[in-house]
Coordinates of C-alpha atoms (C1' of nucleotides) in Angstrom, one line a residue:
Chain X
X24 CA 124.9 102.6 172.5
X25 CA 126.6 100.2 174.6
X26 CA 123.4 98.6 175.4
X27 CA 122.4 98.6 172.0
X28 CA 125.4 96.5 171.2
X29 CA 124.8 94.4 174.6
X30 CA 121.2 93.7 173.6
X31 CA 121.8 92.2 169.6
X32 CA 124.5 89.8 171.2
X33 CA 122.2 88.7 173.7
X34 CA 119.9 87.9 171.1
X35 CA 122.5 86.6 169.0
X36 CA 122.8 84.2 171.5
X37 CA 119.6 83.7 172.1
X38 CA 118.4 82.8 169.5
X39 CA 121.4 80.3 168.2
X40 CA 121.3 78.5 171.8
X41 CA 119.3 75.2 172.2
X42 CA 117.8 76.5 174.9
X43 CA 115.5 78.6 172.7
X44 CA 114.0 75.8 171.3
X45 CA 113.8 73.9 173.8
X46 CA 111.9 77.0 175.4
X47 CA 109.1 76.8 172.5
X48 CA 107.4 73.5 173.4
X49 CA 106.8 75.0 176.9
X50 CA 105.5 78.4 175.7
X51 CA 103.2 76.7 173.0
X52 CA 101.6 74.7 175.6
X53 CA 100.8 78.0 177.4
X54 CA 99.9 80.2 174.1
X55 CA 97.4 77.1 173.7
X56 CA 96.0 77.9 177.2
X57 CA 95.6 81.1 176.4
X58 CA 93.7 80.3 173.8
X59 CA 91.1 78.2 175.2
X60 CA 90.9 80.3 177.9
X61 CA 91.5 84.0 177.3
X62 CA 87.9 85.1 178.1
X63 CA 89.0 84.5 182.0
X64 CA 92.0 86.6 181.6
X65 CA 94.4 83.9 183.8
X66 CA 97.0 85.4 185.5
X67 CA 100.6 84.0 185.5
X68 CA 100.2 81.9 187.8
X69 CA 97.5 80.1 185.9
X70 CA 99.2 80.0 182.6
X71 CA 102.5 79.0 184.4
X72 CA 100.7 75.9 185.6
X73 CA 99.5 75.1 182.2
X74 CA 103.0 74.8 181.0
X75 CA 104.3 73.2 184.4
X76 CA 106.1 75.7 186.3
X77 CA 105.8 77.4 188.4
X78 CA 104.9 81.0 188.3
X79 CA 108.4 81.9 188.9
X80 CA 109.9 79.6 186.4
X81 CA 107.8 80.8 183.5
X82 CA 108.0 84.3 184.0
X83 CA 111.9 83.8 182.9
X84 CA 111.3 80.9 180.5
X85 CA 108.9 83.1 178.3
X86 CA 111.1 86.2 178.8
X87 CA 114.0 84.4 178.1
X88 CA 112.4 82.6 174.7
X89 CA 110.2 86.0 173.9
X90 CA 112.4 89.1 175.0
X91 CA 109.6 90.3 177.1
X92 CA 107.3 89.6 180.0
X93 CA 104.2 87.6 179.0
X94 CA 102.1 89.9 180.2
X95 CA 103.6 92.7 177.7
X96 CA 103.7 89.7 175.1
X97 CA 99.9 89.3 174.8
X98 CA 99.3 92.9 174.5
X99 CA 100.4 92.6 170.9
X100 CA 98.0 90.0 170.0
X101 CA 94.6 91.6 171.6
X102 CA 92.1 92.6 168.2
X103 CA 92.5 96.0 168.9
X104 CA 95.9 96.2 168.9
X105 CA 96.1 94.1 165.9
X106 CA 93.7 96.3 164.0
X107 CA 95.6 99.4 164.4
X108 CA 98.9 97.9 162.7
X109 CA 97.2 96.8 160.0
X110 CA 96.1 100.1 159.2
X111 CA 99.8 101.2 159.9
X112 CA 100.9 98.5 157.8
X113 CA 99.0 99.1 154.6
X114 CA 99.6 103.2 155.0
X115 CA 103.3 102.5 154.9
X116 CA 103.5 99.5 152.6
X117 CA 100.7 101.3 149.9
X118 CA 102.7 104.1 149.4
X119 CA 106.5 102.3 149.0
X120 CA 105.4 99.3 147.3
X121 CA 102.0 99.3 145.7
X122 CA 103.6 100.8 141.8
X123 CA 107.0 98.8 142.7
X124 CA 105.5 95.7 142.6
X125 CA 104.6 95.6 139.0
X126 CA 107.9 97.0 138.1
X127 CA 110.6 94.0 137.8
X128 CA 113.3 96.2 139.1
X129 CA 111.6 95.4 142.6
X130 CA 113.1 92.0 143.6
X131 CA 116.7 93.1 143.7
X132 CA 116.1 95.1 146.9
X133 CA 115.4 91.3 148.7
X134 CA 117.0 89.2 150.6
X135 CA 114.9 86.8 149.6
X136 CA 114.7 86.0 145.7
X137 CA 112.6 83.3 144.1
X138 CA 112.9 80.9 141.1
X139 CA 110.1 78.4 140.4
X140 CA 110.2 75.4 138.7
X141 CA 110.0 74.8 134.9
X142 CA 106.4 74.1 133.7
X143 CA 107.8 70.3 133.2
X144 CA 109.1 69.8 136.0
X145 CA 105.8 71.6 137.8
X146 CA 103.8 68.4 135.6
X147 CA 106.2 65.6 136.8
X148 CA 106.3 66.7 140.8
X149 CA 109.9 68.0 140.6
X150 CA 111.3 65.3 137.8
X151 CA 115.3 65.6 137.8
X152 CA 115.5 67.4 141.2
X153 CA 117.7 66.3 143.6
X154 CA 116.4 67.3 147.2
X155 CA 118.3 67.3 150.8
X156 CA 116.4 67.4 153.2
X157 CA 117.4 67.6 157.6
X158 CA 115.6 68.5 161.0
X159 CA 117.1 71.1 162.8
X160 CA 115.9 72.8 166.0
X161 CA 114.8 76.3 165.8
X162 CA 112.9 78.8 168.3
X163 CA 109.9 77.6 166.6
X164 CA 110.2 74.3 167.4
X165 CA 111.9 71.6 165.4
X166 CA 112.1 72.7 161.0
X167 CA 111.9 70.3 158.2
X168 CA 114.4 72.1 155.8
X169 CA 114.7 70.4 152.2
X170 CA 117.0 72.6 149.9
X171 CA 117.8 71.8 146.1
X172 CA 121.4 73.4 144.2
X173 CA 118.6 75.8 143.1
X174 CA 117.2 76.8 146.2
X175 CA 115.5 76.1 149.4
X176 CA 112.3 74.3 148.2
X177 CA 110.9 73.5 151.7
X178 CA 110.6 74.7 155.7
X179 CA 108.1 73.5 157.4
X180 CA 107.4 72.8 161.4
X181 CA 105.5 69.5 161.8
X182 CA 106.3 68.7 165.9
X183 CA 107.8 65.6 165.6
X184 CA 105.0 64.0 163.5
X185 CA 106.1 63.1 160.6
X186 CA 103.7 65.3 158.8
X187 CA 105.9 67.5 157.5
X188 CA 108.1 65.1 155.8
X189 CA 105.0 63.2 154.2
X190 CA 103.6 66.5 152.6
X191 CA 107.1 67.3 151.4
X192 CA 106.9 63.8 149.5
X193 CA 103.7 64.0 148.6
X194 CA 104.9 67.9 147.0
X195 CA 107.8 66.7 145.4
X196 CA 106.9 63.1 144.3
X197 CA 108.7 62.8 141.0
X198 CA 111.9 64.3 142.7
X199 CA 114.7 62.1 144.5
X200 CA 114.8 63.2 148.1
X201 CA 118.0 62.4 150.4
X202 CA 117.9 62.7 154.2
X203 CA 121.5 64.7 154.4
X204 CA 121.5 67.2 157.7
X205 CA 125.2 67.9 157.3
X206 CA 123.9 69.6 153.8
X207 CA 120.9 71.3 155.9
X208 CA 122.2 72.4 158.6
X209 CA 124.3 75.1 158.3
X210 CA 121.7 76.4 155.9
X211 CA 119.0 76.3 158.9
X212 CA 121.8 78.0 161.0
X213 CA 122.0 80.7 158.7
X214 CA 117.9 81.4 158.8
X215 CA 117.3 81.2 162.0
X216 CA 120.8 82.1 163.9
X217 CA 121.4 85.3 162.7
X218 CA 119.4 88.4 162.4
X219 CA 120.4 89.6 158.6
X220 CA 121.3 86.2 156.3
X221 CA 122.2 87.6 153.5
X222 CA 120.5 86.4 149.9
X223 CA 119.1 83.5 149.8
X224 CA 117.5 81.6 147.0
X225 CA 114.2 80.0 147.2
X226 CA 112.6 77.0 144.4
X227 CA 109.1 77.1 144.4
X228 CA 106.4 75.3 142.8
X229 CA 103.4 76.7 142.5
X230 CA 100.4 77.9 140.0
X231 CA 100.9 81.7 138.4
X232 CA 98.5 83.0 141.0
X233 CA 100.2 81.0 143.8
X234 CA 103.7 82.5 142.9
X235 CA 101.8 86.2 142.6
X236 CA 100.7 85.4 146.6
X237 CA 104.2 84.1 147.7
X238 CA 105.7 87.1 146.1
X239 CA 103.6 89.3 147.6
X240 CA 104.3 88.2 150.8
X241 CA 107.7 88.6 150.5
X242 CA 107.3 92.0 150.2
X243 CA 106.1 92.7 154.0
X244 CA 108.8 93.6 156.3
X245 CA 108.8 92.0 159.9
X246 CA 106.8 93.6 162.3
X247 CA 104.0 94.7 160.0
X248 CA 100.6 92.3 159.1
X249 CA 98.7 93.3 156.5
X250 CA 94.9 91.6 155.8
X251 CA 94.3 88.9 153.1
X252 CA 92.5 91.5 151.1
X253 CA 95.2 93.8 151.0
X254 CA 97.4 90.8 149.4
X255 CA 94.5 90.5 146.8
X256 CA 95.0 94.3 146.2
X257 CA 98.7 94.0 145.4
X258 CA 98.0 91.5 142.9
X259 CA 95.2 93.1 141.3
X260 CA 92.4 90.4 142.0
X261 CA 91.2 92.8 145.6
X262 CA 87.4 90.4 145.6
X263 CA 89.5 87.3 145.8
X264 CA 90.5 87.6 149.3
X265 CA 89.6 83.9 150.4
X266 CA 91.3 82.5 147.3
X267 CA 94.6 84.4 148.7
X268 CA 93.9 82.4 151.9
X269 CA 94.1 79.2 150.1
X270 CA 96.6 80.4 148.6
X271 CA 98.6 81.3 151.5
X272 CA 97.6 77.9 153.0
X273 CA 100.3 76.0 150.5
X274 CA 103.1 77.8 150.9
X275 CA 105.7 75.4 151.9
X276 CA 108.3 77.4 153.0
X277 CA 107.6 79.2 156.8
X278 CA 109.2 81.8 157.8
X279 CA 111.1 83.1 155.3
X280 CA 107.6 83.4 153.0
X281 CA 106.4 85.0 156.0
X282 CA 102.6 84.3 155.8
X283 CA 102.5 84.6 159.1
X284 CA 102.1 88.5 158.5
X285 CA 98.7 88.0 157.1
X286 CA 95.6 88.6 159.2
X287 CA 92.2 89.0 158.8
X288 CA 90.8 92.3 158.4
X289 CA 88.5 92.4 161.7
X290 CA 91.9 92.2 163.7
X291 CA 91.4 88.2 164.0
X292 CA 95.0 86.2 163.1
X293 CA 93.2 83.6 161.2
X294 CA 94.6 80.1 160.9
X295 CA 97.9 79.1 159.8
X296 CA 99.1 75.8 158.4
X297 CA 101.7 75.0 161.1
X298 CA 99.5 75.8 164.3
X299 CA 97.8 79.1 165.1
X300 CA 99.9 78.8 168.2
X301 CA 102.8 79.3 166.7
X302 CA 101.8 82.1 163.9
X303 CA 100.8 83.9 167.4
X304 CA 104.3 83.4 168.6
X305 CA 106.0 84.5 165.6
X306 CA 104.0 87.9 165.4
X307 CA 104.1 88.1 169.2
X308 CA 107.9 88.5 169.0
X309 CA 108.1 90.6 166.0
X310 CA 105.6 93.0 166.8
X311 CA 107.1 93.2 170.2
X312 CA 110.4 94.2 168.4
X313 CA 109.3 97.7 166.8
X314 CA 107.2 99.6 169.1
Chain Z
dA8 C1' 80.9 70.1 142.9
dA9 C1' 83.2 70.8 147.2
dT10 C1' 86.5 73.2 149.9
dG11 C1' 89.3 76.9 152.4
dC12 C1' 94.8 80.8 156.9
dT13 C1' 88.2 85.6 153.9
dT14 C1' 85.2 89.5 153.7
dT15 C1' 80.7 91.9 153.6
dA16 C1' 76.1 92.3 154.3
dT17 C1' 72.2 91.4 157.4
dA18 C1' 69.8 90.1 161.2
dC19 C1' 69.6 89.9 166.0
dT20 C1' 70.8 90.6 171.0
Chain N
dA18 C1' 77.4 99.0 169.3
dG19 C1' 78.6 94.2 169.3
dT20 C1' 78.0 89.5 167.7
dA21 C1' 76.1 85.7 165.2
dT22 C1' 74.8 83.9 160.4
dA23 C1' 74.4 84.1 155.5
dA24 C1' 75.9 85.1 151.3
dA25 C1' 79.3 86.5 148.0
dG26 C1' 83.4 85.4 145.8
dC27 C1' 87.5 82.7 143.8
dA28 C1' 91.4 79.6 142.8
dT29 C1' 92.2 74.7 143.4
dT30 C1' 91.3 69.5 143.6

DNA sequence: AATGCTTTATACT
DNA sequence: AGTATAAAGCATT
């Protein structure tokens, strides 16, 4: 019990301390590796000096970002392993949520509820909406976070590049946007700092079958991935898998639209807007944290 | 008409 | 059996 206790406020920590973010860039640069290279197998010592460290070095950056060893890490993203959830996943989620998804009373149970835009203001780009919008650092790298008063309407992770912030114009170009961190930030603290952030509000704008996708998402709890198809399922359109992709593809708010929990069937991770790397170091950590 | 964070079906090692 | 290639399928631009 004691542990127990010992362990979330290590994480707590964790995961509100700079260091965690500054841990990411060096862990990405050695997912990447891995990537390139994973028919070899490389040891540690090879993927430490992919990230330049030493072996030593990276063993506790990565367990000190991750939780775990990186050995331990990359057993949750092999196919098999992969494969095998998803068929826990859809078991579980089938059963509690396939009927309560068409039923309205559904969305109450999330932390996570979602307005979308008025069809007029989906026509004009966001007409008469007032955005703020801030950088923040997060475990995943740096965030673009752009919130209205009706919601968060964007989170993205763009490196540094400027990509982020040009798509969140190009999204919202009939809405007034207003660099304001002191307005962001304690909003990113409260995604990313704590483990349980209470209700938070989300504005989307999207088409109908757009919002059906996002929704869906939303009902997948960390730790599980379920397959594209399944998502097509849940909506009621189960052929229109690769649509659902696309779909997928334009959601503009990470994380906490978690399409990172969406796979392909074969066991595969499939691509993700913001870096494959880093939808690999999202699941890594959250598969690592129930099993 | 072309394009994608897919999935199956089929044809080959 | 496992892997490469084709074809099917679907919302969006």
């Amino acid at each position: 019990m004691a542990t127990v206790v010992a362990f979330c406020r290590v994480m707590t920590l964790q995961m509100k301390s700079p260091q965690a973010a500054l841990d990411y860039a060096r862990v990405e640069k050695a997912i990447h590796y891995l990537q390139r290279n994973f028919l070899e197998q490389p040891d540690l010592e090879t993927l430490a000096r992919s990230a330049n460290t030493s072996a030593y070095h990276f063993q506790r950056l990565f367990s000190r970002w991750a939780g775990i060893s990186p050995k331990k890490f990359l057993r949750y993203l092999t196919c098999d392993f992969a494969q095998q959830r998803l068929r826990e996943s859809r078991s579980v989620l089938d059963a509690t949520f396939e009927s309560g998804l068409s039923s309205p009373g559904r969305l109450h149970d999330l932390l996570v509820s979602i307005h979308a835009v008025t069809p007029g203001e989906y026509k004009s780009h966001g007409k008469g909406i007032e955005i703020s919008y801030g950088f923040h650092p997060t475990r995943w790298g740096r965030c673009l976070l752009a919130v209205t008063t009706r919601g968060i309407c964007g989170l993205s992770f763009d490196d540094g590049t400027g990509a982020g912030l040009q798509e969140l114009r190009q999204k919202w170009r009939g809405a007034k946007l207003v660099e304001n961190p002191s307005v962001t930030a304690p909003i990113a603290e409260k995604i990313f700092a704590t483990r349980r952030h209470g209700k938070i509000d989300l504005l989307l704008m999207g088409t109908n079958f757009q919002l059906k996708v996002w929704e869906a998402l939303l009902k997948i709890p960390a730790g599980n991935v379920v397959s594209y198809r399944t998502i097509g399922e849940w909506i009621g359109r189960s052929t229109a898998s690769r649509a659902v992709g696309t779909a997928i593809g334009s959601n503009s708010i990470a994380y906490l639209i978690p399409c990172h929990r969406v796979i392909r069937s074969t066991g595969m991770l499939g691509g993700f807007r913001w870096g494959t790397a880093r939808k690999q170091a999202m699941l890594g950590c959250e598969l690592a944290g129930r099993s």
